[in-house]
mmCIF file of C-alpha atoms in Angstrom:
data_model
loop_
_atom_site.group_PDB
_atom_site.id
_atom_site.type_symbol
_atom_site.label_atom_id
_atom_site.label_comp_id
_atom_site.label_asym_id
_atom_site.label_seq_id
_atom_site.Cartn_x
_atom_site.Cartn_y
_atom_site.Cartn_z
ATOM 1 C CA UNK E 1 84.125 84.983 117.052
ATOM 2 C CA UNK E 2 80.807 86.411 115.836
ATOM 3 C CA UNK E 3 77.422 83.734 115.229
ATOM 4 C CA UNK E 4 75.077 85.059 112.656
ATOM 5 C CA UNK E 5 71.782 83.658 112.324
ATOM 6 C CA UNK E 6 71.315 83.182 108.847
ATOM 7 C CA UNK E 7 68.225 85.469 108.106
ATOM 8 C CA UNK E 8 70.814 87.924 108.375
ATOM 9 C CA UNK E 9 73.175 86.865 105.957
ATOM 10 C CA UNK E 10 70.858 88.457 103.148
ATOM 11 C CA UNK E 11 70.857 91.705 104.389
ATOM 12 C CA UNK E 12 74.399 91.938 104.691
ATOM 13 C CA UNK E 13 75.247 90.297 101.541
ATOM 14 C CA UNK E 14 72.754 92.934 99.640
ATOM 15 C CA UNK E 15 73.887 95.947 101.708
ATOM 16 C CA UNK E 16 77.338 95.449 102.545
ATOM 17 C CA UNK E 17 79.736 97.373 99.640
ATOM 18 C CA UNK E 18 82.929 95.305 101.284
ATOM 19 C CA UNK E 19 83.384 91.919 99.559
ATOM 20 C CA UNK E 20 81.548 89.236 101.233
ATOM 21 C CA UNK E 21 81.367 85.596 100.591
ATOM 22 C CA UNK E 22 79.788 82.572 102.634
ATOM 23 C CA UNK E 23 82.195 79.199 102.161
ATOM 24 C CA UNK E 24 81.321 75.427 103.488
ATOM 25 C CA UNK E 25 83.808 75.143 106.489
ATOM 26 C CA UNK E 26 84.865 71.603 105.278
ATOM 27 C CA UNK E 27 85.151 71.821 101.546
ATOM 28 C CA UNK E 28 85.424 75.716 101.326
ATOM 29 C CA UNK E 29 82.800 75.423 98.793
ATOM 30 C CA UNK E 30 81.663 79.053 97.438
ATOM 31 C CA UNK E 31 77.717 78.995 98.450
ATOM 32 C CA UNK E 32 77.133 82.986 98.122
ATOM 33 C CA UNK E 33 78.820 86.032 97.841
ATOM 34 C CA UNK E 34 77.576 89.854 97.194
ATOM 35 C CA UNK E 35 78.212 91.812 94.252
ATOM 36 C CA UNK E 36 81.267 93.450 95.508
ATOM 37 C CA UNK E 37 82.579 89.926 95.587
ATOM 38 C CA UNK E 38 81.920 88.823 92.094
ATOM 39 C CA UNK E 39 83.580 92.167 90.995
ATOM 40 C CA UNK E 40 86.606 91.828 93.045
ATOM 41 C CA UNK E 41 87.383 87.731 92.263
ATOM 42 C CA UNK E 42 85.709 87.952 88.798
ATOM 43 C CA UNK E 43 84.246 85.300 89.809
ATOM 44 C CA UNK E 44 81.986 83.502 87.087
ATOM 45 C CA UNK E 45 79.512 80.889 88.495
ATOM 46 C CA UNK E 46 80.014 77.555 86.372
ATOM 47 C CA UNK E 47 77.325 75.065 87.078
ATOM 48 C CA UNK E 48 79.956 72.141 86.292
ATOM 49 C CA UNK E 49 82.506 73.371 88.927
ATOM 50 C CA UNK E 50 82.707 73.002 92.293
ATOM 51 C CA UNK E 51 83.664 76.734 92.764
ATOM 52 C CA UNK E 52 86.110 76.523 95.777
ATOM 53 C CA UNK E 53 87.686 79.341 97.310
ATOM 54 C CA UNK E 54 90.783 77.279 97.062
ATOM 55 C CA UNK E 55 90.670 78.086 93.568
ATOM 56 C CA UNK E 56 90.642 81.770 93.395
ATOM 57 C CA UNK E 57 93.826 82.116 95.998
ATOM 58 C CA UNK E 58 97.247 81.263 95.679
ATOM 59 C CA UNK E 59 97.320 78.125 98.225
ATOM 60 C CA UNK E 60 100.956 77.682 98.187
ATOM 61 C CA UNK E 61 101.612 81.004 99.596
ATOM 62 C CA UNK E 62 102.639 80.775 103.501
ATOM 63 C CA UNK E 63 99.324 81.617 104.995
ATOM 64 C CA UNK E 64 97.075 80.011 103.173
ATOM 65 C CA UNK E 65 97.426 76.895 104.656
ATOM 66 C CA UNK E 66 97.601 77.993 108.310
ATOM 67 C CA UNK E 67 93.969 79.791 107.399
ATOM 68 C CA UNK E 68 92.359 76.903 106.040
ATOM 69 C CA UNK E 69 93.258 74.877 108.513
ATOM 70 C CA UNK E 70 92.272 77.273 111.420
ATOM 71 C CA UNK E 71 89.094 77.328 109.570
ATOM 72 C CA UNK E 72 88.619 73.299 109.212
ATOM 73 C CA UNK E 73 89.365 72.493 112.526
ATOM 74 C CA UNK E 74 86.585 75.383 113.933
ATOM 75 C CA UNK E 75 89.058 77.571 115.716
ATOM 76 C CA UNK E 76 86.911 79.766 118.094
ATOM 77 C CA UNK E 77 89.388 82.582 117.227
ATOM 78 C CA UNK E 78 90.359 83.094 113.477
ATOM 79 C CA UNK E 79 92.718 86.029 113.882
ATOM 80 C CA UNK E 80 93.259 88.425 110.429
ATOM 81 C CA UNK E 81 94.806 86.900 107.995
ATOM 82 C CA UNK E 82 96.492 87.712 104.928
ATOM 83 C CA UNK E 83 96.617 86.016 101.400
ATOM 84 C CA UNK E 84 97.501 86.420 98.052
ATOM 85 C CA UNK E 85 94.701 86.113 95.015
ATOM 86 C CA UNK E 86 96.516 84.010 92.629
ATOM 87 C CA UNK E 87 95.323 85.233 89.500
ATOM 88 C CA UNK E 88 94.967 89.217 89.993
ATOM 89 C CA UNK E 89 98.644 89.201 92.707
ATOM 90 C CA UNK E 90 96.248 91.344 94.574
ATOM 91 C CA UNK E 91 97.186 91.012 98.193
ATOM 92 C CA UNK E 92 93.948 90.641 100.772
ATOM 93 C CA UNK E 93 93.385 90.902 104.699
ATOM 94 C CA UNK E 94 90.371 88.468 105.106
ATOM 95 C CA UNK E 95 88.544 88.812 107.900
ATOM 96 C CA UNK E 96 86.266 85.482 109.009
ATOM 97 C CA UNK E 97 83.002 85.082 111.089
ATOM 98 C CA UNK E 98 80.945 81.954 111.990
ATOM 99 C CA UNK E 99 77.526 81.261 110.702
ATOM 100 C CA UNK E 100 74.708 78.747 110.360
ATOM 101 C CA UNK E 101 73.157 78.424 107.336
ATOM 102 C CA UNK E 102 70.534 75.650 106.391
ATOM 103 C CA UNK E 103 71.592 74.374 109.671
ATOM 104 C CA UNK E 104 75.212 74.002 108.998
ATOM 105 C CA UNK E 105 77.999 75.545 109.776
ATOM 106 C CA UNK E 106 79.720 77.967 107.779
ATOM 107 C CA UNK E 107 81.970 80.535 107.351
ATOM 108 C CA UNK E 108 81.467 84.156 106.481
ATOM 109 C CA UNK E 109 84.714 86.232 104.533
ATOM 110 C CA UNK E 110 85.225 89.648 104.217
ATOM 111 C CA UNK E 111 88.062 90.364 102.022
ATOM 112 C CA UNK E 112 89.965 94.313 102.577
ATOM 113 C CA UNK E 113 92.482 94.659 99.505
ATOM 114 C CA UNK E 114 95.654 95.928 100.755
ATOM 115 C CA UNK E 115 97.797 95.384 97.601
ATOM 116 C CA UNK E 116 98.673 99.452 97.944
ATOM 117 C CA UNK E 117 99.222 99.640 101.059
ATOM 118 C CA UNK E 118 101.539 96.582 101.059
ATOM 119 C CA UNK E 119 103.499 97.153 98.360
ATOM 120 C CA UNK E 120 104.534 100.733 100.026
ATOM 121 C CA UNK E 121 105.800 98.929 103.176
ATOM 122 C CA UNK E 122 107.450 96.713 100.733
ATOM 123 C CA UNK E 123 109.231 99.661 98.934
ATOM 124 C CA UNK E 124 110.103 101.880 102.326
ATOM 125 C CA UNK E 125 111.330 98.098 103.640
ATOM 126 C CA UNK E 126 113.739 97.748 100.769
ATOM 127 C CA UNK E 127 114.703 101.358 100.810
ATOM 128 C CA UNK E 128 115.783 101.346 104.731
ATOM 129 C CA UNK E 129 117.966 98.620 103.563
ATOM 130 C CA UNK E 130 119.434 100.610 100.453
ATOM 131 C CA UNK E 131 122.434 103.074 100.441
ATOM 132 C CA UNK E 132 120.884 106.369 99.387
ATOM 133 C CA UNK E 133 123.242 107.447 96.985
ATOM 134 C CA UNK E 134 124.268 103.769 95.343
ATOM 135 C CA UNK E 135 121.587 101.832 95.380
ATOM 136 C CA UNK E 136 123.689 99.267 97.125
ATOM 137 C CA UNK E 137 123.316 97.460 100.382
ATOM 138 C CA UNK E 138 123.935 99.901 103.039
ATOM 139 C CA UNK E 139 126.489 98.932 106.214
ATOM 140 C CA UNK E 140 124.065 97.579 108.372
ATOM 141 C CA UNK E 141 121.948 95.144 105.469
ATOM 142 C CA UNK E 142 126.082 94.369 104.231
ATOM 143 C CA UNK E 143 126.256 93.155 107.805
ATOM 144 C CA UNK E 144 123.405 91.471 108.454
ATOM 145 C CA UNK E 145 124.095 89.386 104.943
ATOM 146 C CA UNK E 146 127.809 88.745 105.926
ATOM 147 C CA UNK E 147 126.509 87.233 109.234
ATOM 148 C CA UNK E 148 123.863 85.088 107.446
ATOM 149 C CA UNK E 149 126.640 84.218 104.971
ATOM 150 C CA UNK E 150 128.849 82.732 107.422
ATOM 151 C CA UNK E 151 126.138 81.242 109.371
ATOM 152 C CA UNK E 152 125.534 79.111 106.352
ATOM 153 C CA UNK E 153 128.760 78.639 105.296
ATOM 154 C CA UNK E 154 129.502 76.936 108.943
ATOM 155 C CA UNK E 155 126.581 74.561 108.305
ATOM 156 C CA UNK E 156 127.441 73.505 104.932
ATOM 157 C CA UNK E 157 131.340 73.605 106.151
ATOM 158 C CA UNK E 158 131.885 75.669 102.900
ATOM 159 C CA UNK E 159 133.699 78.959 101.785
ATOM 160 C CA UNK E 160 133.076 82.719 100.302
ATOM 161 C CA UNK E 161 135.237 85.193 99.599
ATOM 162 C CA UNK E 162 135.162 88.688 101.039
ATOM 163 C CA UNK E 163 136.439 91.679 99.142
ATOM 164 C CA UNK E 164 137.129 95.055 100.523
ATOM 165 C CA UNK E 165 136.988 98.130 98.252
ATOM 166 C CA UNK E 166 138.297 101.734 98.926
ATOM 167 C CA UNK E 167 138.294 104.389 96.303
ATOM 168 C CA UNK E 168 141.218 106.001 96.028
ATOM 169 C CA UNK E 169 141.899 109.685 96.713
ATOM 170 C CA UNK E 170 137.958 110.382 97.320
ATOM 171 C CA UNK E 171 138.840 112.243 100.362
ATOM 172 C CA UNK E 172 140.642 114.923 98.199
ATOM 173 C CA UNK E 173 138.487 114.437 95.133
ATOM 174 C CA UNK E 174 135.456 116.333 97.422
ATOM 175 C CA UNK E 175 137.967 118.756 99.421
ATOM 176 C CA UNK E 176 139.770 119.989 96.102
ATOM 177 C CA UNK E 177 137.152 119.578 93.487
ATOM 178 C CA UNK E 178 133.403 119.598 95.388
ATOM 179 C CA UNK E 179 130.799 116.663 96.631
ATOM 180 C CA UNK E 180 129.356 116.541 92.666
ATOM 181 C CA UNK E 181 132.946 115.290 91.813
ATOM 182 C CA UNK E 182 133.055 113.028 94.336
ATOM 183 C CA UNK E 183 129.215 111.737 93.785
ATOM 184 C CA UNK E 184 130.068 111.229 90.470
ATOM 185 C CA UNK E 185 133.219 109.321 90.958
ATOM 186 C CA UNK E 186 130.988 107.170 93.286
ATOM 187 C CA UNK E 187 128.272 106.318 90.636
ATOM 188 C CA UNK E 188 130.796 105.504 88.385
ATOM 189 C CA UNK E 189 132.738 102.985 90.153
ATOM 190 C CA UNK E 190 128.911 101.413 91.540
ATOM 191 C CA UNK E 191 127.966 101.117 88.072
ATOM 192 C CA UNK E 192 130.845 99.271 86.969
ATOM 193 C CA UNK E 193 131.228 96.892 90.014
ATOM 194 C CA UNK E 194 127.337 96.016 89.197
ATOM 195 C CA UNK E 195 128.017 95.015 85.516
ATOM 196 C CA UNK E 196 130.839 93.125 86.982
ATOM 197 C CA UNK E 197 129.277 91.087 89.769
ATOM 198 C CA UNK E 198 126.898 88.119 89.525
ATOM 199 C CA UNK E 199 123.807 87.566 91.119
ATOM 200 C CA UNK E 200 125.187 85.830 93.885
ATOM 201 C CA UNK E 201 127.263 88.351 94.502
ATOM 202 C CA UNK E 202 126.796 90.653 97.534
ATOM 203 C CA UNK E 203 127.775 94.384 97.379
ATOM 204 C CA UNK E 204 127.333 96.996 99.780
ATOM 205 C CA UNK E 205 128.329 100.631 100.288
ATOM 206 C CA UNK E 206 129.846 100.454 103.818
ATOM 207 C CA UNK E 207 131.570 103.918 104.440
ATOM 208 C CA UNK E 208 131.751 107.088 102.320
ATOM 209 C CA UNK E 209 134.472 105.639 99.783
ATOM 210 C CA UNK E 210 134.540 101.982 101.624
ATOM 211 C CA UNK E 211 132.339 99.174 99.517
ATOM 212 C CA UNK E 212 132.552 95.304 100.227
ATOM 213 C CA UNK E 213 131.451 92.613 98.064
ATOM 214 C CA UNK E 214 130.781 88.814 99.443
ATOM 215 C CA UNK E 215 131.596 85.974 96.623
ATOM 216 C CA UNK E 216 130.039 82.818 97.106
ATOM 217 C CA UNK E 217 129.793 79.345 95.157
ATOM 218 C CA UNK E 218 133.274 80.272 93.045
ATOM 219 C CA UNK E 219 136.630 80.104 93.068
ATOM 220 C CA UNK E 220 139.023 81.954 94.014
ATOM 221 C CA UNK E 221 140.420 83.398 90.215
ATOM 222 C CA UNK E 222 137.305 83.977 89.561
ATOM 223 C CA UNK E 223 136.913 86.561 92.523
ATOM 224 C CA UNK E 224 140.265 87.920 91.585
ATOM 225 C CA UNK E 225 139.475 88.258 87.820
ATOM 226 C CA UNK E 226 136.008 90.159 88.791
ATOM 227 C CA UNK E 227 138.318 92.789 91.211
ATOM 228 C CA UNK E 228 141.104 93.156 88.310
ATOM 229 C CA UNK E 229 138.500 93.371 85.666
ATOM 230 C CA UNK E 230 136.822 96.729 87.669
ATOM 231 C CA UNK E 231 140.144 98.272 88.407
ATOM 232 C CA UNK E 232 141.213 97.892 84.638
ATOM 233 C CA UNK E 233 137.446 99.351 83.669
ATOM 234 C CA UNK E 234 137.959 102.055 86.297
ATOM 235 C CA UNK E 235 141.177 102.810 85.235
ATOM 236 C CA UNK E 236 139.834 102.902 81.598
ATOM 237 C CA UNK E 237 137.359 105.345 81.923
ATOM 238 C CA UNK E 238 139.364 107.730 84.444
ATOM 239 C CA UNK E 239 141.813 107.744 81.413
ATOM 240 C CA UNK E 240 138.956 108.796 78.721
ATOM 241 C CA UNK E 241 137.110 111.349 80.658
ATOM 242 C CA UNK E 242 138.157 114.904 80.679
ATOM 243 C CA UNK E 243 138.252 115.221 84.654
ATOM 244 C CA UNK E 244 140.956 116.572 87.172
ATOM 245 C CA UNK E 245 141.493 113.496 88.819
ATOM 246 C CA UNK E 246 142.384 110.063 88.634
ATOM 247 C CA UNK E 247 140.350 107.101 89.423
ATOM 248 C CA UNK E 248 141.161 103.731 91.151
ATOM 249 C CA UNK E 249 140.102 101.501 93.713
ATOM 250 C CA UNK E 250 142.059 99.516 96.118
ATOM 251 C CA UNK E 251 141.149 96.418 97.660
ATOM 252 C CA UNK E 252 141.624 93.902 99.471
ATOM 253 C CA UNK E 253 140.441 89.894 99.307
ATOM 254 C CA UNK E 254 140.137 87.046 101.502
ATOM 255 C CA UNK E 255 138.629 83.365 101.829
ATOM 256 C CA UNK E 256 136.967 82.577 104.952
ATOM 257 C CA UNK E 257 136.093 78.625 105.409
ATOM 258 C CA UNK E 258 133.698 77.235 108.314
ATOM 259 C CA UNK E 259 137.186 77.156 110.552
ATOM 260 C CA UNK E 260 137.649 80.084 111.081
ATOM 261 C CA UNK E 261 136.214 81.154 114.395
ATOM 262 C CA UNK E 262 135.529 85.147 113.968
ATOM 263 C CA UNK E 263 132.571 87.320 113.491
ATOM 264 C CA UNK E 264 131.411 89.780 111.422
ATOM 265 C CA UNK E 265 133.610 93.322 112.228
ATOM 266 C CA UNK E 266 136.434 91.545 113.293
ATOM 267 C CA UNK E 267 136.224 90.008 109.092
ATOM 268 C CA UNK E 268 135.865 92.955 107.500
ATOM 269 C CA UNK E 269 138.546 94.604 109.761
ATOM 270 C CA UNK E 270 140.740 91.832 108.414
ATOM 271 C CA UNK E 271 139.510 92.383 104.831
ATOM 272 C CA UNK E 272 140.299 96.128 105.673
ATOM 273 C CA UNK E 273 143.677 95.328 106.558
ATOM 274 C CA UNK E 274 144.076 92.969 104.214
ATOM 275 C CA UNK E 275 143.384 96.242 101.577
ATOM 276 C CA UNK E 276 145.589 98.318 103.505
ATOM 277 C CA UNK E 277 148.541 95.472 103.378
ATOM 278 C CA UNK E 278 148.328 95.521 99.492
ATOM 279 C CA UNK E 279 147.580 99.548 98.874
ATOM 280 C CA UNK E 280 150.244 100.370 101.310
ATOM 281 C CA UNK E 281 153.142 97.745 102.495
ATOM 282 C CA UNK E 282 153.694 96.125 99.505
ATOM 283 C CA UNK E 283 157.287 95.162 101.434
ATOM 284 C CA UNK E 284 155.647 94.408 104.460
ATOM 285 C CA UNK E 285 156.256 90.293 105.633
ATOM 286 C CA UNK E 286 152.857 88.074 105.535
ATOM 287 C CA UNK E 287 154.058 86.951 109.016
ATOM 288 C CA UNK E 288 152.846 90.465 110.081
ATOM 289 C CA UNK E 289 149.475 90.823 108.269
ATOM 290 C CA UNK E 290 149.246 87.410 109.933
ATOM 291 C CA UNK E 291 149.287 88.459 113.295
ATOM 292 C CA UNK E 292 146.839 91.035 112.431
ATOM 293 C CA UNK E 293 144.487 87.651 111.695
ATOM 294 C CA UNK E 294 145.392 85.756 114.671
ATOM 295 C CA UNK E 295 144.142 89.108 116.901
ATOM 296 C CA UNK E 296 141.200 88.945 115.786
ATOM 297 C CA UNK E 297 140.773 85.122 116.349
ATOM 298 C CA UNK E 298 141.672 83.537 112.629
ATOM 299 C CA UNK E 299 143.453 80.590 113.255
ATOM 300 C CA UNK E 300 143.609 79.002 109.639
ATOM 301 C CA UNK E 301 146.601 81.299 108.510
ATOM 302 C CA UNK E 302 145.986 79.340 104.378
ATOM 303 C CA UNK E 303 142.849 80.657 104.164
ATOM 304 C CA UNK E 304 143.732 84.410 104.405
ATOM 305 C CA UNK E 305 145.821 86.418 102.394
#
């Protein structure tokens, strides 16, 4: 930590373009700032107002109260921190010194505004996590929110329902017809499953022509109404469009409960072959999608299907 003697404080304050303000360490009472400051919080001195810094940032947000009380209880370190101006959303790195002024203690802030720079981490963040083509979750996010999803659900001893999607034919919609074909059958199917689904609902793009969806807090018609309702809307517009192909999607539904004692591929494998069971071997016995389930470690047979 830095220690300023206070007939410094006026140089920097007139000198310094970065905003700079000196606070009370106790009350966090504003007792100067530079010009750069009273630009940057628009700050407008009112004789009948205490004028705390408390009042310029958002204090709920999840550092502000960590700072403030680093600051209170004279931390010899106050590492970087980083708030959010309530009024402007600007986002801030605020960097803090010690200093004695009048003979008290205070504390010197230097606010950087890194609103940019944070929102672009923020975007490339949320586009790492996006299929390109979609929009939708990619496999790995799909994953990562299926394995938070049954985390949950085995705390709240609760249920979801997992859906697996295949489009059908894509394979030989891009080998006879060309990628545009298939990229368009693609965006057409997303953009009806996302007019169909909630949003609760999960969806992801987890293969070239594989999706998954995870339904939570409903019941189970209502998860079967959403998948019939986007195969009759597929099926609709593959009828109406003046293409060489037909359109449909296959798929495949189950309920998982806090009971069952699986993990997260071994699920959508099920879901998978639970897809495969009703796109393929519609004669097929349940006894033998069954022991599909109890390979990989389902032991509630009623809760798949």
């Amino acid at each position: 930590m830095n220690f300023l003697r206070s007939d410094n404080v006026e140089y920097l304050f007139n000198m310094v373009p970065v905003p700079i303000l000196m606070v009370s360490r106790n009350e966090l009472q504003i007792v100067r700032l530079n010009a750069a400051a009273v630009s940057f919080l628009r700050y407008a001195e009112d004789e009948n107002a205490a004028n705390l810094i408390n009042s310029f940032f958002d204090i709920e947000h999840k550092n502000f109260k960590a700072w403030k009380q680093c600051i209170q209880n004279n931390c010899m370190d106050i590492p970087e921190y980083v708030l959010l101006l309530k009024d402007q959303q600007k986002i801030v790195k605020i960097h803090t010194a010690s200093v004695t002024f009048k003979g008290m203690s205070h504390v010197l802030l230097s606010l950087v505004d890194i609103t940019t720079t944070h929102n672009q981490i923020k975007k490339l963040e949320q586009l790492a996590m996006m299929d390109d083509m979609t929009g939708l979750l990619n496999r790995r996010t799909f994953r990562v929110n299926l394995e938070m999803a049954l985390q949950k659900l085995r705390a709240e001893d609760g249920i979801f329902f997992l859906a697996f999607m295949d489009l059908d034919d894509l394979k030989k919609v891009n080998d006879t017809y060309g990628h545009l074909e298939g990229d368009w059958y693609i965006n057409t199917f997303t953009s009806l499953l996302l007019k169909t689904l909630r949003r609760t609902d999960i969806a992801g793009r987890i293969g070239g022509d594989e999706f998954a969806v995870i339904f939570s807090q409903c019941s189970v018609s209502y998860a079967e109404q959403s998948i019939n309702r986007l195969q009759q809307q597929l099926k609709t517009i593959s009828a109406s469009v003046n293409k060489p192909f037909s359109m449909g999607v296959s798929t495949g539904l189950i309920m998982v409960d806090s009971r069952m004692e699986v993990g997260v591929d071994a699920l959508l494998h099920i879901a998978d072959e639970a897809m495969y069971n009703k796109k393929y071997c519609q004669s097929t016995k349940k006894d033998a999608l069954l022991a599909r389930a109890e390979k990989f470690g389902i032991k509630n047979h009623d809760s798949f299907w």
